[in-house]
Short mmCIF file of C-alpha atoms and ligand atoms in Angstrom, two decimals:
data_model
loop_
_atom_site.label_atom_id
_atom_site.label_comp_id
_atom_site.label_asym_id
_atom_site.label_seq_id
_atom_site.Cartn_x
_atom_site.Cartn_y
_atom_site.Cartn_z
CA MET A 12 20.49 -1.93 -6.86
CA ARG A 13 18.03 -4.99 -6.49
CA SER A 14 17.57 -7.69 -9.12
CA SER A 15 13.93 -8.50 -8.07
CA LEU A 16 10.52 -6.88 -7.74
CA ARG A 17 9.28 -7.17 -4.03
CA ASP A 18 5.92 -8.64 -3.57
CA ALA A 19 2.65 -7.14 -2.90
CA SER A 20 -0.28 -7.82 -0.10
CA PRO A 21 -4.10 -6.77 -1.11
CA ARG A 22 -5.46 -4.08 0.72
CA ARG A 23 -8.56 -2.39 1.87
CA PHE A 24 -9.11 1.03 1.51
CA LEU A 25 -11.81 3.42 2.36
CA MET A 26 -12.36 6.17 -0.44
CA CYS A 27 -14.32 9.33 -0.93
CA PRO A 28 -15.48 10.58 -4.44
CA PRO A 29 -14.62 14.60 -4.82
CA THR A 30 -18.64 14.85 -5.16
CA HIS A 31 -18.62 18.06 -4.16
CA PHE A 32 -15.17 19.12 -3.90
CA GLU A 33 -14.64 22.65 -4.02
CA VAL A 34 -11.70 25.10 -2.40
CA THR A 35 -13.62 27.43 -0.44
CA TYR A 36 -11.45 28.39 2.15
CA SER A 37 -7.70 27.96 3.41
CA ILE A 38 -7.00 26.04 5.58
CA ASN A 39 -3.24 25.01 4.57
CA PRO A 40 -1.01 26.63 2.17
CA TRP A 41 -1.63 24.81 -0.74
CA MET A 42 -5.53 26.10 -1.12
CA ASP A 43 -6.19 29.26 -3.06
CA PRO A 44 -10.31 30.15 -2.92
CA ALA A 45 -9.53 32.43 -6.46
CA LYS A 46 -8.25 29.93 -7.88
CA PRO A 47 -10.90 27.88 -10.18
CA VAL A 48 -11.62 24.12 -9.86
CA ASP A 49 -12.43 21.53 -12.41
CA LEU A 50 -14.82 19.62 -10.43
CA PRO A 51 -15.50 16.91 -13.67
CA LEU A 52 -11.58 16.59 -14.05
CA ALA A 53 -11.27 16.31 -10.27
CA LEU A 54 -13.79 13.46 -10.51
CA THR A 55 -12.04 11.81 -13.84
CA GLN A 56 -8.58 11.91 -11.42
CA TRP A 57 -10.02 10.56 -8.26
CA GLU A 58 -11.85 7.55 -10.70
CA ASP A 59 -8.75 6.76 -12.10
CA LEU A 60 -7.08 6.42 -8.54
CA ARG A 61 -9.72 4.07 -7.46
CA ASP A 62 -10.32 2.05 -10.78
CA ARG A 63 -5.90 1.63 -10.34
CA TYR A 64 -6.63 0.00 -7.27
CA ARG A 65 -8.79 -2.25 -7.95
CA SER A 66 -7.33 -3.24 -11.18
CA LEU A 67 -4.19 -4.23 -8.76
CA GLY A 68 -6.89 -6.59 -6.91
CA HIS A 69 -7.53 -4.48 -3.79
CA THR A 70 -10.49 -3.39 -2.15
CA VAL A 71 -12.19 -0.20 -2.12
CA GLU A 72 -15.16 0.26 0.15
CA LEU A 73 -17.44 4.31 -0.24
CA LEU A 74 -18.06 6.66 1.35
CA THR A 75 -21.08 9.18 0.54
CA PRO A 76 -19.84 12.71 0.10
CA ARG A 77 -21.94 15.18 1.97
CA PRO A 78 -22.94 18.53 0.02
CA GLY A 79 -20.70 21.22 2.05
CA LEU A 80 -17.91 18.88 2.93
CA PRO A 81 -15.38 19.58 0.01
CA ASP A 82 -12.60 17.89 2.10
CA MET A 83 -14.39 14.85 2.69
CA VAL A 84 -12.37 13.89 -0.54
CA TYR A 85 -9.09 13.52 1.83
CA ALA A 86 -10.56 10.36 3.44
CA ALA A 87 -7.46 9.23 5.15
CA ASN A 88 -8.28 12.19 7.66
CA GLY A 89 -11.15 10.57 8.97
CA ALA A 90 -9.63 7.41 11.09
CA THR A 91 -6.75 5.64 11.60
CA VAL A 92 -7.54 1.54 11.32
CA ILE A 93 -5.09 -1.51 12.67
CA ASP A 94 -6.20 -4.69 13.46
CA GLY A 95 -9.81 -4.00 13.12
CA ARG A 96 -9.50 -1.37 15.62
CA VAL A 97 -10.82 2.10 14.88
CA LEU A 98 -9.03 5.17 16.00
CA LEU A 99 -11.90 8.14 14.88
CA ALA A 100 -10.80 11.33 14.14
CA ARG A 101 -10.99 14.81 15.79
CA PHE A 102 -10.27 17.82 13.60
CA ALA A 103 -8.39 20.79 14.03
CA HIS A 104 -10.18 23.09 11.84
CA PRO A 105 -13.88 24.00 12.14
CA GLU A 106 -14.59 23.21 8.61
CA ARG A 107 -14.19 19.55 8.64
CA THR A 108 -15.53 18.82 12.22
CA ALA A 109 -18.87 17.31 10.66
CA GLU A 110 -16.53 14.76 8.64
CA GLU A 111 -15.49 13.19 11.90
CA ALA A 112 -19.40 11.57 12.65
CA VAL A 113 -19.85 10.88 9.09
CA HIS A 114 -16.77 8.24 9.60
CA ARG A 115 -18.09 6.67 12.57
CA ASP A 116 -21.28 5.95 11.23
CA TRP A 117 -19.54 4.10 8.48
CA PHE A 118 -17.19 2.37 10.87
CA ARG A 119 -20.43 1.29 12.90
CA SER A 120 -23.08 0.61 9.83
CA ALA A 121 -19.40 -1.86 8.10
CA GLY A 122 -19.97 -3.52 11.49
CA TYR A 123 -16.63 -2.37 13.03
CA THR A 124 -17.08 -2.37 16.98
CA GLU A 125 -14.09 -1.24 18.37
CA LEU A 126 -14.29 2.54 18.26
CA HIS A 127 -12.09 4.93 19.98
CA GLU A 128 -14.07 8.60 20.42
CA PRO A 129 -10.35 10.64 20.62
CA ALA A 130 -10.02 12.97 23.38
CA HIS A 131 -7.60 14.85 21.39
CA ILE A 132 -7.09 16.56 18.13
CA ASN A 133 -5.97 13.59 15.29
CA GLU A 134 -6.38 13.91 12.01
CA GLY A 135 -6.11 9.84 11.21
CA GLU A 136 -3.61 8.90 8.39
CA GLY A 137 -2.68 12.66 7.78
CA ASP A 138 -0.65 12.31 10.56
CA PHE A 139 -0.21 8.94 11.78
CA ALA A 140 1.90 6.09 9.25
CA VAL A 141 2.14 2.35 10.43
CA THR A 142 5.08 0.48 9.90
CA ARG A 143 5.74 -2.77 10.77
CA SER A 144 7.48 -1.81 14.36
CA TYR A 145 6.28 1.39 14.53
CA LEU A 146 3.32 4.09 14.81
CA LEU A 147 4.69 7.19 13.17
CA ALA A 148 3.27 10.62 14.56
CA GLY A 149 3.33 13.99 12.86
CA ARG A 150 2.35 16.88 15.40
CA GLY A 151 3.20 20.93 14.85
CA PHE A 152 0.42 21.61 12.75
CA ARG A 153 -2.87 19.58 12.84
CA SER A 154 -2.69 16.54 15.62
CA SER A 155 -2.13 17.37 19.06
CA PRO A 156 1.25 15.60 20.92
CA LEU A 157 -1.45 14.78 23.48
CA ALA A 158 -2.89 11.88 20.48
CA HIS A 159 0.05 10.38 20.39
CA GLY A 160 -0.10 9.14 23.74
CA GLU A 161 -3.68 8.45 22.99
CA ALA A 162 -3.38 6.62 20.02
CA GLN A 163 -0.35 4.19 21.83
CA GLU A 164 -2.23 3.64 24.88
CA PHE A 165 -5.39 2.05 22.18
CA PHE A 166 -3.31 0.63 19.61
CA GLY A 167 -0.54 -0.58 22.28
CA ARG A 168 2.42 -0.29 19.37
CA PRO A 169 4.93 2.43 20.19
CA VAL A 170 4.61 5.68 19.19
CA ILE A 171 7.31 7.87 17.39
CA GLY A 172 6.69 11.50 17.25
CA LEU A 173 7.79 13.91 14.85
CA ASP A 174 7.90 17.18 14.26
CA LEU A 175 6.94 19.30 11.20
CA VAL A 176 8.03 22.69 10.67
CA ASP A 177 7.40 23.83 7.15
CA PRO A 178 3.31 24.68 6.53
CA ARG A 179 3.48 23.36 3.21
CA PHE A 180 4.09 20.00 4.92
CA TYR A 181 1.07 20.14 7.23
CA HIS A 182 0.56 16.10 7.53
CA LEU A 183 2.69 13.55 8.52
CA ASP A 184 1.94 11.93 4.97
CA THR A 185 3.04 15.02 2.75
CA ALA A 186 6.64 14.13 4.23
CA LEU A 187 6.63 10.67 4.87
CA SER A 188 5.58 7.24 3.30
CA VAL A 189 5.60 3.97 4.32
CA LEU A 190 6.51 1.41 1.60
CA ASP A 191 7.02 -1.97 2.66
CA ASP A 192 5.42 -2.44 6.53
CA ASP A 193 6.70 -5.43 6.73
CA GLY A 194 9.80 -4.52 6.15
CA ASP A 195 10.16 -1.01 7.71
CA ASP A 196 10.57 0.75 4.77
CA VAL A 197 9.67 4.03 4.04
CA MET A 198 10.50 7.45 1.85
CA TYR A 199 10.60 10.86 3.55
CA TYR A 200 11.93 14.29 3.33
CA PRO A 201 13.81 15.59 5.54
CA GLY A 202 13.77 19.25 5.20
CA ALA A 203 9.39 18.69 6.68
CA PHE A 204 11.05 17.77 9.86
CA SER A 205 12.80 19.54 13.06
CA PRO A 206 16.12 18.68 13.43
CA GLY A 207 15.94 16.04 16.08
CA SER A 208 13.31 14.54 14.61
CA ARG A 209 15.23 14.40 11.43
CA ALA A 210 17.85 12.82 13.47
CA ALA A 211 15.49 10.34 14.96
CA LEU A 212 14.20 8.94 11.81
CA ALA A 213 17.78 8.39 10.46
CA ARG A 214 18.14 6.53 13.47
CA LEU A 215 14.79 4.83 13.20
CA PHE A 216 15.50 4.01 9.14
CA PRO A 217 19.20 4.05 8.18
CA ASP A 218 18.36 2.94 4.69
CA ALA A 219 15.18 4.93 3.73
CA LEU A 220 14.72 6.60 0.32
CA ILE A 221 15.34 10.82 0.84
CA ALA A 222 13.33 12.63 -1.15
CA ASP A 223 14.35 16.15 -2.75
CA GLU A 224 12.12 19.53 -2.05
CA ALA A 225 11.52 19.01 -5.64
CA ASP A 226 9.14 15.75 -5.56
CA ALA A 227 8.28 16.70 -1.93
CA ARG A 228 6.88 19.91 -3.00
CA ALA A 229 5.35 17.90 -6.49
CA PHE A 230 3.63 15.99 -3.14
CA GLY A 231 5.50 13.00 -4.24
CA LEU A 232 5.73 11.48 -0.48
CA ASN A 233 1.58 11.15 -0.32
CA ALA A 234 2.06 7.96 -1.75
CA VAL A 235 0.09 4.20 -1.05
CA SER A 236 2.47 1.47 -1.35
CA ASP A 237 0.85 -2.18 -1.38
CA GLY A 238 4.39 -3.46 -0.80
CA ARG A 239 5.49 -3.09 -4.30
CA HIS A 240 3.11 -1.08 -6.37
CA VAL A 241 3.96 2.89 -4.96
CA LEU A 242 0.84 5.33 -6.58
CA LEU A 243 2.53 8.54 -6.31
CA PRO A 244 1.96 11.71 -8.10
CA GLN A 245 3.50 11.81 -11.57
CA ALA A 246 5.03 15.07 -10.87
CA ALA A 247 7.48 13.58 -8.50
CA VAL A 248 9.33 12.32 -11.23
CA GLY A 249 12.94 12.18 -9.00
CA LEU A 250 11.53 9.14 -7.09
CA PHE A 251 10.68 6.62 -9.69
CA ASP A 252 14.19 5.42 -10.35
CA LYS A 253 15.14 5.72 -6.98
CA LEU A 254 11.84 3.35 -5.96
CA ARG A 255 12.98 1.07 -8.99
CA ASP A 256 16.07 0.59 -7.43
CA ARG A 257 14.58 -0.31 -4.62
CA GLY A 258 12.75 -3.10 -6.50
CA TYR A 259 9.35 -1.17 -5.95
CA GLU A 260 6.99 -0.80 -8.70
CA PRO A 261 6.30 3.31 -9.21
CA ILE A 262 2.63 3.93 -10.79
CA GLY A 263 2.58 7.72 -11.67
CA MET A 264 -0.83 9.17 -11.33
CA ASP A 265 -2.42 12.73 -11.89
CA LEU A 266 -4.61 14.05 -9.44
CA GLY A 267 -3.93 17.70 -9.97
CA GLU A 268 -7.37 18.84 -9.10
CA LEU A 269 -7.09 17.72 -5.68
CA LEU A 270 -3.85 19.33 -5.03
CA LYS A 271 -5.38 22.91 -5.15
CA GLY A 272 -6.91 21.38 -1.55
CA GLY A 273 -3.78 20.60 -0.59
CA GLY A 274 -4.01 16.45 -0.99
CA SER A 275 -2.90 13.83 -3.07
CA VAL A 276 -3.05 10.11 -3.73
CA LYS A 277 -2.70 8.88 0.29
CA CYS A 278 -4.92 11.73 1.58
CA CYS A 279 -7.58 10.40 -0.54
CA THR A 280 -6.41 7.08 0.67
CA GLN A 281 -7.63 5.38 4.43
CA GLU A 282 -5.99 1.50 4.37
CA LEU A 283 -8.37 -0.05 6.88
CA ARG A 284 -6.19 -2.92 8.07
CA ALA A 285 -7.92 -6.39 9.48
N1 LIG B 321 -7.54 20.66 2.40
C1 LIG B 321 -7.85 19.53 3.45
C2 LIG B 321 -7.10 19.65 4.72
O1 LIG B 321 -6.03 20.62 4.32
C3 LIG B 321 -6.69 18.74 3.13
C4 LIG B 321 -5.94 17.24 3.63
C5 LIG B 321 -4.88 16.59 2.71
N2 LIG B 321 -4.89 15.04 3.20
C6 LIG B 321 -4.02 14.24 3.67
N3 LIG B 321 -4.45 13.40 4.08
N4 LIG B 321 -2.74 15.48 3.94
O2 LIG B 321 -7.42 19.49 5.81
#
């Protein structure tokens, strides 16, 4: 048990309000078009997350939502940004391909000059997670294994490919979260990964926080950390004490309406790494 809390560092995030959020198609097991979505509640929940980031001293940039692109709220999928270099996304499902250009235009108008047009399917930070030493990369449901080599070449960081095997955890960010990107600290749910990937994770992160299935089902791994504060779905009750024991300050958020689209805290948050 640690006696002191860790240090936070200020972050810059890109988010997109769920103005046009709805569940009219199903591209992951969480999406049921027959289940109604409470749009005003979705907006309030999303605003709470945005305001929480700001009150913690982080910068939140906004993407303008477009009608007909209900999944735009999951801004994490639109790109991966490291050292100001932008690997744009290429979506697996046609329902989301029009989001690619919206992100590209945002980065251009925001003054980013190093943009990489992907040759292979990658769903941004849905499947890429940045630690101090590595770029962890999920595959199996969305991002192509070929995108891993492409990312390694563009970012010049060793990519660790991880095989996702449970359709409920279709993106890496539903199964693993980086807690401290200075210290290579992560939390993950082993059941989401193939045996070989599990072994690789155990070797790279022997001290990782291990989440159980109930916390993974509550989307507890879909978290955002600034090195100290960890924002995560409040329903992932089993993770709170484990995080406190490691010197983090967990902050429970309710994004219940956005969970109906198969996303939560992290999915709504793309990190713009300077
Ligand atoms: N409905 C979206 C999809 O299936 C949810 C994306 C969630 N985003 C994430 N980063 N896991 O693509």
